[in-house]
Amino acid sequence: MLNLRFAKDYLLYRLKAKTRHGLHSPFVYRLVDEIIYDFHAKNVYVEVEGVRKGLLNDDRVITITDLGAGSHVNNNKQKRVGDIAKNALKPPKLAQLIYRLVADQQPKNIIELGTCLGTTSIYLQKAAPNAKVYTLEGCPETAKVAKESFTKTDTKDIELITGNFDDTLKSVIDSLDQLDFVFVDGNHQKDATLKYFEWCLPKVHDNTLLIFDDIYWSEGMKQAWAQIKAHPQVTVTVDLFWIGLVYLRKGQVKEDFVIKI
């Protein structure tokens, strides 16, 4: 039933999704034309995808601590690193899109919920070398592997914080004057997602970008995404099926876009 529901959601998304053509918002047109549809190769892609290749070939078995909704693929506690890399890491297409969004915005601070094995964290830091990246991970053993990846790529200014997001995220938010870029890629439960969103709101500004991963993961995540879109502080959302972009630009006409990728 899960796969059928997901396939139906994807089909509906493809039917509704637009390309850059027909977009009447200059802000979203530029976003789509210059960032989302920038498919040019970049040297950083080669570097980070080399890390991914190494992780895919890693035969170590580690014990997973999962504090969220679990996996659609394998909920065993003992997992091979290579299998985690195959099934849980953001695929290159999405990780590189997130890289481009960060590179365009050049935030001073970045929060990532869900480090996993660290490849997206590296993309985040490489995109904005002057930013401080706070990456939060619930599983100590995957966090250890992520730290190895950071060392291999000489990636600095990443602070990896291990623990339950309920215990770690609020303190990071409270330590910052404002939030520039937040990528929510963990837990995947409705109530938790909405709670983290609400925690962010007091620190957002016109240039803040919030990204929510797996917005069609479950009925609960679909409901969370609908509530986020409807929030009065949210002005522009971009539904890319796999991720959702949220902007809170005062004075901007409230619009929701579904864009094909």
PDB file of C-alpha atoms in Angstrom:
ATOM      1  CA  MET A   1       0.000   0.000   0.000  1.00  0.00           C
ATOM      2  CA  LEU A   2       2.840   2.385   0.835  1.00  0.00           C
ATOM      3  CA  ASN A   3       4.466   2.030  -2.583  1.00  0.00           C
ATOM      4  CA  LEU A   4       1.111   2.471  -4.344  1.00  0.00           C
ATOM      5  CA  ARG A   5       0.344   5.619  -2.362  1.00  0.00           C
ATOM      6  CA  PHE A   6       3.802   7.017  -3.049  1.00  0.00           C
ATOM      7  CA  ALA A   7       3.550   6.212  -6.759  1.00  0.00           C
ATOM      8  CA  LYS A   8       0.155   7.930  -6.926  1.00  0.00           C
ATOM      9  CA  ASP A   9       1.544  11.015  -5.195  1.00  0.00           C
ATOM     10  CA  TYR A  10       4.452  11.120  -7.620  1.00  0.00           C
ATOM     11  CA  LEU A  11       2.153  10.808 -10.628  1.00  0.00           C
ATOM     12  CA  LEU A  12      -0.020  13.662  -9.368  1.00  0.00           C
ATOM     13  CA  TYR A  13       3.095  15.750  -8.770  1.00  0.00           C
ATOM     14  CA  ARG A  14       4.298  15.163 -12.349  1.00  0.00           C
ATOM     15  CA  LEU A  15       0.897  16.162 -13.713  1.00  0.00           C
ATOM     16  CA  LYS A  16       0.827  19.407 -11.705  1.00  0.00           C
ATOM     17  CA  ALA A  17       4.506  20.350 -11.915  1.00  0.00           C
ATOM     18  CA  LYS A  18       5.680  23.209 -14.104  1.00  0.00           C
ATOM     19  CA  THR A  19       9.028  24.133 -15.591  1.00  0.00           C
ATOM     20  CA  ARG A  20      10.369  27.698 -15.720  1.00  0.00           C
ATOM     21  CA  HIS A  21       7.906  28.503 -18.501  1.00  0.00           C
ATOM     22  CA  GLY A  22       4.720  30.181 -17.396  1.00  0.00           C
ATOM     23  CA  LEU A  23       6.095  31.353 -14.034  1.00  0.00           C
ATOM     24  CA  HIS A  24       4.939  34.905 -13.309  1.00  0.00           C
ATOM     25  CA  SER A  25       6.984  35.413 -10.151  1.00  0.00           C
ATOM     26  CA  PRO A  26      10.391  36.999 -10.978  1.00  0.00           C
ATOM     27  CA  PHE A  27      11.783  35.619  -7.701  1.00  0.00           C
ATOM     28  CA  VAL A  28      10.757  32.024  -8.434  1.00  0.00           C
ATOM     29  CA  TYR A  29      11.618  32.279 -12.145  1.00  0.00           C
ATOM     30  CA  ARG A  30      15.207  33.218 -11.281  1.00  0.00           C
ATOM     31  CA  LEU A  31      15.323  30.473  -8.649  1.00  0.00           C
ATOM     32  CA  VAL A  32      14.224  27.859 -11.183  1.00  0.00           C
ATOM     33  CA  ASP A  33      16.183  29.150 -14.167  1.00  0.00           C
ATOM     34  CA  GLU A  34      19.514  29.900 -12.469  1.00  0.00           C
ATOM     35  CA  ILE A  35      19.628  27.537  -9.510  1.00  0.00           C
ATOM     36  CA  ILE A  36      17.279  24.560  -9.789  1.00  0.00           C
ATOM     37  CA  TYR A  37      17.974  24.035 -13.506  1.00  0.00           C
ATOM     38  CA  ASP A  38      21.712  24.691 -13.343  1.00  0.00           C
ATOM     39  CA  PHE A  39      23.014  21.293 -14.445  1.00  0.00           C
ATOM     40  CA  HIS A  40      26.598  22.359 -15.183  1.00  0.00           C
ATOM     41  CA  ALA A  41      29.315  20.138 -13.738  1.00  0.00           C
ATOM     42  CA  LYS A  42      31.289  21.559 -10.810  1.00  0.00           C
ATOM     43  CA  ASN A  43      34.605  20.429  -9.361  1.00  0.00           C
ATOM     44  CA  VAL A  44      33.131  20.106  -5.880  1.00  0.00           C
ATOM     45  CA  TYR A  45      30.723  17.462  -7.173  1.00  0.00           C
ATOM     46  CA  VAL A  46      33.650  15.219  -8.101  1.00  0.00           C
ATOM     47  CA  GLU A  47      35.209  15.620  -4.651  1.00  0.00           C
ATOM     48  CA  VAL A  48      32.082  14.842  -2.644  1.00  0.00           C
ATOM     49  CA  GLU A  49      30.923  12.051  -4.928  1.00  0.00           C
ATOM     50  CA  GLY A  50      34.337  10.466  -4.366  1.00  0.00           C
ATOM     51  CA  VAL A  51      33.457  10.338  -0.671  1.00  0.00           C
ATOM     52  CA  ARG A  52      30.108   8.763  -1.542  1.00  0.00           C
ATOM     53  CA  LYS A  53      31.852   6.104  -3.638  1.00  0.00           C
ATOM     54  CA  GLY A  54      34.070   5.197  -0.702  1.00  0.00           C
ATOM     55  CA  LEU A  55      31.067   4.909   1.610  1.00  0.00           C
ATOM     56  CA  LEU A  56      29.214   2.695  -0.875  1.00  0.00           C
ATOM     57  CA  ASN A  57      32.147   0.288  -0.763  1.00  0.00           C
ATOM     58  CA  ASP A  58      32.454   0.363   3.041  1.00  0.00           C
ATOM     59  CA  ASP A  59      31.704  -3.112   4.449  1.00  0.00           C
ATOM     60  CA  ARG A  60      31.761  -2.147   8.119  1.00  0.00           C
ATOM     61  CA  VAL A  61      28.595  -3.032  10.063  1.00  0.00           C
ATOM     62  CA  ILE A  62      27.362  -0.484  12.576  1.00  0.00           C
ATOM     63  CA  THR A  63      24.475  -0.306  15.040  1.00  0.00           C
ATOM     64  CA  ILE A  64      21.786   2.195  14.126  1.00  0.00           C
ATOM     65  CA  THR A  65      19.999   4.370  16.666  1.00  0.00           C
ATOM     66  CA  ASP A  66      16.835   5.636  14.972  1.00  0.00           C
ATOM     67  CA  LEU A  67      14.777   8.198  16.887  1.00  0.00           C
ATOM     68  CA  GLY A  68      12.415   9.047  14.037  1.00  0.00           C
ATOM     69  CA  ALA A  69      10.094   7.324  11.588  1.00  0.00           C
ATOM     70  CA  GLY A  70      12.591   4.683  10.531  1.00  0.00           C
ATOM     71  CA  SER A  71      13.312   3.553   6.989  1.00  0.00           C
ATOM     72  CA  HIS A  72      11.150   2.526   4.062  1.00  0.00           C
ATOM     73  CA  VAL A  73      13.879   0.073   3.032  1.00  0.00           C
ATOM     74  CA  ASN A  74      15.441  -1.646   6.045  1.00  0.00           C
ATOM     75  CA  ASN A  75      14.697  -1.169   9.746  1.00  0.00           C
ATOM     76  CA  ASN A  76      17.326  -3.631  11.001  1.00  0.00           C
ATOM     77  CA  LYS A  77      19.506  -2.189  13.766  1.00  0.00           C
ATOM     78  CA  GLN A  78      22.682  -3.717  12.336  1.00  0.00           C
ATOM     79  CA  LYS A  79      23.507  -2.229   8.945  1.00  0.00           C
ATOM     80  CA  ARG A  80      26.430  -2.199   6.558  1.00  0.00           C
ATOM     81  CA  VAL A  81      27.777   1.307   5.951  1.00  0.00           C
ATOM     82  CA  GLY A  82      27.593   0.690   2.212  1.00  0.00           C
ATOM     83  CA  ASP A  83      23.885  -0.124   2.468  1.00  0.00           C
ATOM     84  CA  ILE A  84      23.232   3.044   4.473  1.00  0.00           C
ATOM     85  CA  ALA A  85      25.070   5.019   1.802  1.00  0.00           C
ATOM     86  CA  LYS A  86      22.960   3.398  -0.899  1.00  0.00           C
ATOM     87  CA  ASN A  87      19.570   3.815   0.773  1.00  0.00           C
ATOM     88  CA  ALA A  88      19.804   6.815   3.119  1.00  0.00           C
ATOM     89  CA  LEU A  89      22.173   9.376   1.627  1.00  0.00           C
ATOM     90  CA  LYS A  90      20.687  12.167  -0.462  1.00  0.00           C
ATOM     91  CA  PRO A  91      21.187  11.170  -4.120  1.00  0.00           C
ATOM     92  CA  PRO A  92      23.650  13.336  -6.078  1.00  0.00           C
ATOM     93  CA  LYS A  93      20.933  15.215  -7.948  1.00  0.00           C
ATOM     94  CA  LEU A  94      19.288  16.454  -4.743  1.00  0.00           C
ATOM     95  CA  ALA A  95      22.480  16.978  -2.738  1.00  0.00           C
ATOM     96  CA  GLN A  96      23.903  19.076  -5.565  1.00  0.00           C
ATOM     97  CA  LEU A  97      20.695  21.099  -5.814  1.00  0.00           C
ATOM     98  CA  ILE A  98      20.967  21.885  -2.113  1.00  0.00           C
ATOM     99  CA  TYR A  99      24.603  22.861  -2.715  1.00  0.00           C
ATOM    100  CA  ARG A 100      23.492  25.349  -5.402  1.00  0.00           C
ATOM    101  CA  LEU A 101      20.786  26.824  -3.163  1.00  0.00           C
ATOM    102  CA  VAL A 102      23.351  27.450  -0.430  1.00  0.00           C
ATOM    103  CA  ALA A 103      25.971  28.773  -2.862  1.00  0.00           C
ATOM    104  CA  ASP A 104      23.441  31.259  -4.221  1.00  0.00           C
ATOM    105  CA  GLN A 105      22.289  32.459  -0.823  1.00  0.00           C
ATOM    106  CA  GLN A 106      25.649  32.458   1.023  1.00  0.00           C
ATOM    107  CA  PRO A 107      24.153  32.139   4.514  1.00  0.00           C
ATOM    108  CA  LYS A 108      26.219  32.886   7.600  1.00  0.00           C
ATOM    109  CA  ASN A 109      24.789  29.907   9.469  1.00  0.00           C
ATOM    110  CA  ILE A 110      23.368  26.564   8.372  1.00  0.00           C
ATOM    111  CA  ILE A 111      21.490  23.982  10.425  1.00  0.00           C
ATOM    112  CA  GLU A 112      21.093  20.438   9.120  1.00  0.00           C
ATOM    113  CA  LEU A 113      18.868  17.961  10.940  1.00  0.00           C
ATOM    114  CA  GLY A 114      20.080  14.517   9.947  1.00  0.00           C
ATOM    115  CA  THR A 115      23.795  14.190   9.245  1.00  0.00           C
ATOM    116  CA  CYS A 116      23.649  10.538   8.222  1.00  0.00           C
ATOM    117  CA  LEU A 117      27.115   9.724   6.785  1.00  0.00           C
ATOM    118  CA  GLY A 118      27.970  13.352   6.102  1.00  0.00           C
ATOM    119  CA  THR A 119      27.969  13.842   2.333  1.00  0.00           C
ATOM    120  CA  THR A 120      25.251  16.512   2.317  1.00  0.00           C
ATOM    121  CA  SER A 121      26.959  18.238   5.246  1.00  0.00           C
ATOM    122  CA  ILE A 122      30.101  18.511   3.116  1.00  0.00           C
ATOM    123  CA  TYR A 123      28.114  19.935   0.215  1.00  0.00           C
ATOM    124  CA  LEU A 124      26.621  22.521   2.599  1.00  0.00           C
ATOM    125  CA  GLN A 125      29.987  23.656   3.913  1.00  0.00           C
ATOM    126  CA  LYS A 126      31.682  23.700   0.499  1.00  0.00           C
ATOM    127  CA  ALA A 127      28.852  25.862  -0.840  1.00  0.00           C
ATOM    128  CA  ALA A 128      29.335  28.530   1.833  1.00  0.00           C
ATOM    129  CA  PRO A 129      32.909  28.258   3.157  1.00  0.00           C
ATOM    130  CA  ASN A 130      32.459  31.233   5.488  1.00  0.00           C
ATOM    131  CA  ALA A 131      29.326  29.828   7.123  1.00  0.00           C
ATOM    132  CA  LYS A 132      29.160  27.873  10.353  1.00  0.00           C
ATOM    133  CA  VAL A 133      27.400  24.541   9.787  1.00  0.00           C
ATOM    134  CA  TYR A 134      25.608  22.852  12.673  1.00  0.00           C
ATOM    135  CA  THR A 135      24.697  19.303  11.710  1.00  0.00           C
ATOM    136  CA  LEU A 136      22.590  17.268  14.125  1.00  0.00           C
ATOM    137  CA  GLU A 137      22.520  13.474  14.147  1.00  0.00           C
ATOM    138  CA  GLY A 138      20.633  11.066  16.390  1.00  0.00           C
ATOM    139  CA  CYS A 139      22.834   8.011  15.789  1.00  0.00           C
ATOM    140  CA  PRO A 140      26.315   8.045  17.376  1.00  0.00           C
ATOM    141  CA  GLU A 141      27.762   5.426  15.017  1.00  0.00           C
ATOM    142  CA  THR A 142      26.709   7.120  11.796  1.00  0.00           C
ATOM    143  CA  ALA A 143      28.018  10.375  13.282  1.00  0.00           C
ATOM    144  CA  LYS A 144      31.442   8.742  13.711  1.00  0.00           C
ATOM    145  CA  VAL A 145      31.501   7.755  10.046  1.00  0.00           C
ATOM    146  CA  ALA A 146      30.436  11.291   9.076  1.00  0.00           C
ATOM    147  CA  LYS A 147      33.365  12.736  11.034  1.00  0.00           C
ATOM    148  CA  GLU A 148      35.701  10.498   9.030  1.00  0.00           C
ATOM    149  CA  SER A 149      34.207  11.935   5.833  1.00  0.00           C
ATOM    150  CA  PHE A 150      34.756  15.487   7.081  1.00  0.00           C
ATOM    151  CA  THR A 151      38.408  14.697   7.803  1.00  0.00           C
ATOM    152  CA  LYS A 152      38.974  13.167   4.353  1.00  0.00           C
ATOM    153  CA  THR A 153      37.706  16.323   2.640  1.00  0.00           C
ATOM    154  CA  ASP A 154      39.416  18.739   5.076  1.00  0.00           C
ATOM    155  CA  THR A 155      35.982  20.195   5.781  1.00  0.00           C
ATOM    156  CA  LYS A 156      36.123  22.820   8.520  1.00  0.00           C
ATOM    157  CA  ASP A 157      33.516  24.821  10.420  1.00  0.00           C
ATOM    158  CA  ILE A 158      31.129  21.885  10.771  1.00  0.00           C
ATOM    159  CA  GLU A 159      29.937  21.279  14.311  1.00  0.00           C
ATOM    160  CA  LEU A 160      28.444  17.794  14.568  1.00  0.00           C
ATOM    161  CA  ILE A 161      26.044  17.461  17.498  1.00  0.00           C
ATOM    162  CA  THR A 162      24.842  13.994  18.473  1.00  0.00           C
ATOM    163  CA  GLY A 163      21.567  13.349  20.270  1.00  0.00           C
ATOM    164  CA  ASN A 164      17.808  13.550  20.011  1.00  0.00           C
ATOM    165  CA  PHE A 165      16.756  16.595  17.952  1.00  0.00           C
ATOM    166  CA  ASP A 166      14.243  17.411  20.689  1.00  0.00           C
ATOM    167  CA  ASP A 167      17.212  17.922  23.017  1.00  0.00           C
ATOM    168  CA  THR A 168      19.742  19.505  20.652  1.00  0.00           C
ATOM    169  CA  LEU A 169      17.974  21.696  18.082  1.00  0.00           C
ATOM    170  CA  LYS A 170      16.465  24.281  20.434  1.00  0.00           C
ATOM    171  CA  SER A 171      19.815  25.107  22.022  1.00  0.00           C
ATOM    172  CA  VAL A 172      21.427  25.655  18.610  1.00  0.00           C
ATOM    173  CA  ILE A 173      18.572  27.939  17.539  1.00  0.00           C
ATOM    174  CA  ASP A 174      18.761  29.854  20.827  1.00  0.00           C
ATOM    175  CA  SER A 175      22.502  30.420  20.348  1.00  0.00           C
ATOM    176  CA  LEU A 176      22.007  32.258  17.024  1.00  0.00           C
ATOM    177  CA  ASP A 177      20.756  35.788  16.410  1.00  0.00           C
ATOM    178  CA  GLN A 178      18.921  34.649  13.282  1.00  0.00           C
ATOM    179  CA  LEU A 179      18.489  31.576  11.109  1.00  0.00           C
ATOM    180  CA  ASP A 180      19.739  31.787   7.535  1.00  0.00           C
ATOM    181  CA  PHE A 181      19.412  28.241   6.181  1.00  0.00           C
ATOM    182  CA  VAL A 182      17.773  25.202   7.797  1.00  0.00           C
ATOM    183  CA  PHE A 183      17.578  21.751   6.194  1.00  0.00           C
ATOM    184  CA  VAL A 184      15.201  19.397   8.022  1.00  0.00           C
ATOM    185  CA  ASP A 185      16.172  15.878   6.955  1.00  0.00           C
ATOM    186  CA  GLY A 186      15.411  13.732   9.955  1.00  0.00           C
ATOM    187  CA  ASN A 187      12.656  12.195  12.095  1.00  0.00           C
ATOM    188  CA  HIS A 188      10.045  12.328   9.267  1.00  0.00           C
ATOM    189  CA  GLN A 189       7.083  12.470  11.610  1.00  0.00           C
ATOM    190  CA  LYS A 190       4.314  15.061  11.395  1.00  0.00           C
ATOM    191  CA  ASP A 191       4.361  16.373  14.951  1.00  0.00           C
ATOM    192  CA  ALA A 192       8.153  16.567  15.150  1.00  0.00           C
ATOM    193  CA  THR A 193       8.420  18.309  11.771  1.00  0.00           C
ATOM    194  CA  LEU A 194       5.857  20.933  12.753  1.00  0.00           C
ATOM    195  CA  LYS A 195       7.522  21.416  16.126  1.00  0.00           C
ATOM    196  CA  TYR A 196      10.925  22.065  14.549  1.00  0.00           C
ATOM    197  CA  PHE A 197       9.306  24.460  12.077  1.00  0.00           C
ATOM    198  CA  GLU A 198       7.669  26.402  14.919  1.00  0.00           C
ATOM    199  CA  TRP A 199      10.974  26.557  16.810  1.00  0.00           C
ATOM    200  CA  CYS A 200      12.600  28.204  13.800  1.00  0.00           C
ATOM    201  CA  LEU A 201       9.989  30.912  13.246  1.00  0.00           C
ATOM    202  CA  PRO A 202      11.142  33.452  15.883  1.00  0.00           C
ATOM    203  CA  LYS A 203      14.595  33.626  14.244  1.00  0.00           C
ATOM    204  CA  VAL A 204      13.710  33.744  10.536  1.00  0.00           C
ATOM    205  CA  HIS A 205      14.124  36.794   8.283  1.00  0.00           C
ATOM    206  CA  ASP A 206      13.391  37.766   4.679  1.00  0.00           C
ATOM    207  CA  ASN A 207      16.326  35.789   3.281  1.00  0.00           C
ATOM    208  CA  THR A 208      15.855  32.654   5.381  1.00  0.00           C
ATOM    209  CA  LEU A 209      15.402  29.408   3.472  1.00  0.00           C
ATOM    210  CA  LEU A 210      13.862  26.393   5.196  1.00  0.00           C
ATOM    211  CA  ILE A 211      14.028  23.063   3.353  1.00  0.00           C
ATOM    212  CA  PHE A 212      11.923  20.079   4.385  1.00  0.00           C
ATOM    213  CA  ASP A 213      12.925  16.664   3.120  1.00  0.00           C
ATOM    214  CA  ASP A 214      10.606  13.796   2.157  1.00  0.00           C
ATOM    215  CA  ILE A 215       7.420  15.867   2.149  1.00  0.00           C
ATOM    216  CA  TYR A 216       5.546  12.903   0.626  1.00  0.00           C
ATOM    217  CA  TRP A 217       7.153  10.289   2.913  1.00  0.00           C
ATOM    218  CA  SER A 218       3.866   9.484   4.633  1.00  0.00           C
ATOM    219  CA  GLU A 219       0.371  10.842   5.109  1.00  0.00           C
ATOM    220  CA  GLY A 220       1.665  12.543   8.245  1.00  0.00           C
ATOM    221  CA  MET A 221       4.464  14.293   6.349  1.00  0.00           C
ATOM    222  CA  LYS A 222       2.009  15.362   3.636  1.00  0.00           C
ATOM    223  CA  GLN A 223      -0.167  16.897   6.357  1.00  0.00           C
ATOM    224  CA  ALA A 224       2.835  18.620   7.917  1.00  0.00           C
ATOM    225  CA  TRP A 225       3.801  20.080   4.523  1.00  0.00           C
ATOM    226  CA  ALA A 226       0.232  21.339   3.985  1.00  0.00           C
ATOM    227  CA  GLN A 227       0.220  23.041   7.387  1.00  0.00           C
ATOM    228  CA  ILE A 228       3.614  24.646   6.765  1.00  0.00           C
ATOM    229  CA  LYS A 229       2.423  26.006   3.412  1.00  0.00           C
ATOM    230  CA  ALA A 230      -0.693  27.455   5.038  1.00  0.00           C
ATOM    231  CA  HIS A 231       1.188  29.192   7.863  1.00  0.00           C
ATOM    232  CA  PRO A 232       0.635  32.981   7.766  1.00  0.00           C
ATOM    233  CA  GLN A 233       4.375  33.750   7.943  1.00  0.00           C
ATOM    234  CA  VAL A 234       5.115  31.573   4.901  1.00  0.00           C
ATOM    235  CA  THR A 235       4.873  33.466   1.612  1.00  0.00           C
ATOM    236  CA  VAL A 236       6.478  31.273  -1.062  1.00  0.00           C
ATOM    237  CA  THR A 237       6.812  27.489  -1.181  1.00  0.00           C
ATOM    238  CA  VAL A 238       8.358  25.385  -3.918  1.00  0.00           C
ATOM    239  CA  ASP A 239       7.317  21.737  -4.055  1.00  0.00           C
ATOM    240  CA  LEU A 240      10.022  19.625  -5.728  1.00  0.00           C
ATOM    241  CA  PHE A 241       8.388  16.387  -4.522  1.00  0.00           C
ATOM    242  CA  TRP A 242      11.501  15.058  -2.801  1.00  0.00           C
ATOM    243  CA  ILE A 243      12.038  18.306  -0.911  1.00  0.00           C
ATOM    244  CA  GLY A 244      10.025  21.446  -0.208  1.00  0.00           C
ATOM    245  CA  LEU A 245      11.466  24.962  -0.129  1.00  0.00           C
ATOM    246  CA  VAL A 246       9.958  27.524   2.242  1.00  0.00           C
ATOM    247  CA  TYR A 247      10.510  31.276   2.060  1.00  0.00           C
ATOM    248  CA  LEU A 248       9.183  33.854   4.511  1.00  0.00           C
ATOM    249  CA  ARG A 249       9.646  37.074   2.537  1.00  0.00           C
ATOM    250  CA  LYS A 250       7.566  39.936   3.942  1.00  0.00           C
ATOM    251  CA  GLY A 251       5.655  41.791   1.259  1.00  0.00           C
ATOM    252  CA  GLN A 252       5.834  38.880  -1.180  1.00  0.00           C
ATOM    253  CA  VAL A 253       2.568  37.644  -2.655  1.00  0.00           C
ATOM    254  CA  LYS A 254       1.683  34.300  -1.051  1.00  0.00           C
ATOM    255  CA  GLU A 255       2.068  31.565  -3.678  1.00  0.00           C
ATOM    256  CA  ASP A 256       2.745  27.832  -3.758  1.00  0.00           C
ATOM    257  CA  PHE A 257       4.653  26.425  -6.719  1.00  0.00           C
ATOM    258  CA  VAL A 258       5.078  22.850  -7.904  1.00  0.00           C
ATOM    259  CA  ILE A 259       8.222  22.618 -10.021  1.00  0.00           C
ATOM    260  CA  LYS A 260       9.379  19.664 -12.097  1.00  0.00           C
ATOM    261  CA  ILE A 261      12.901  18.361 -11.498  1.00  0.00           C
TER     262      ILE A 261
END
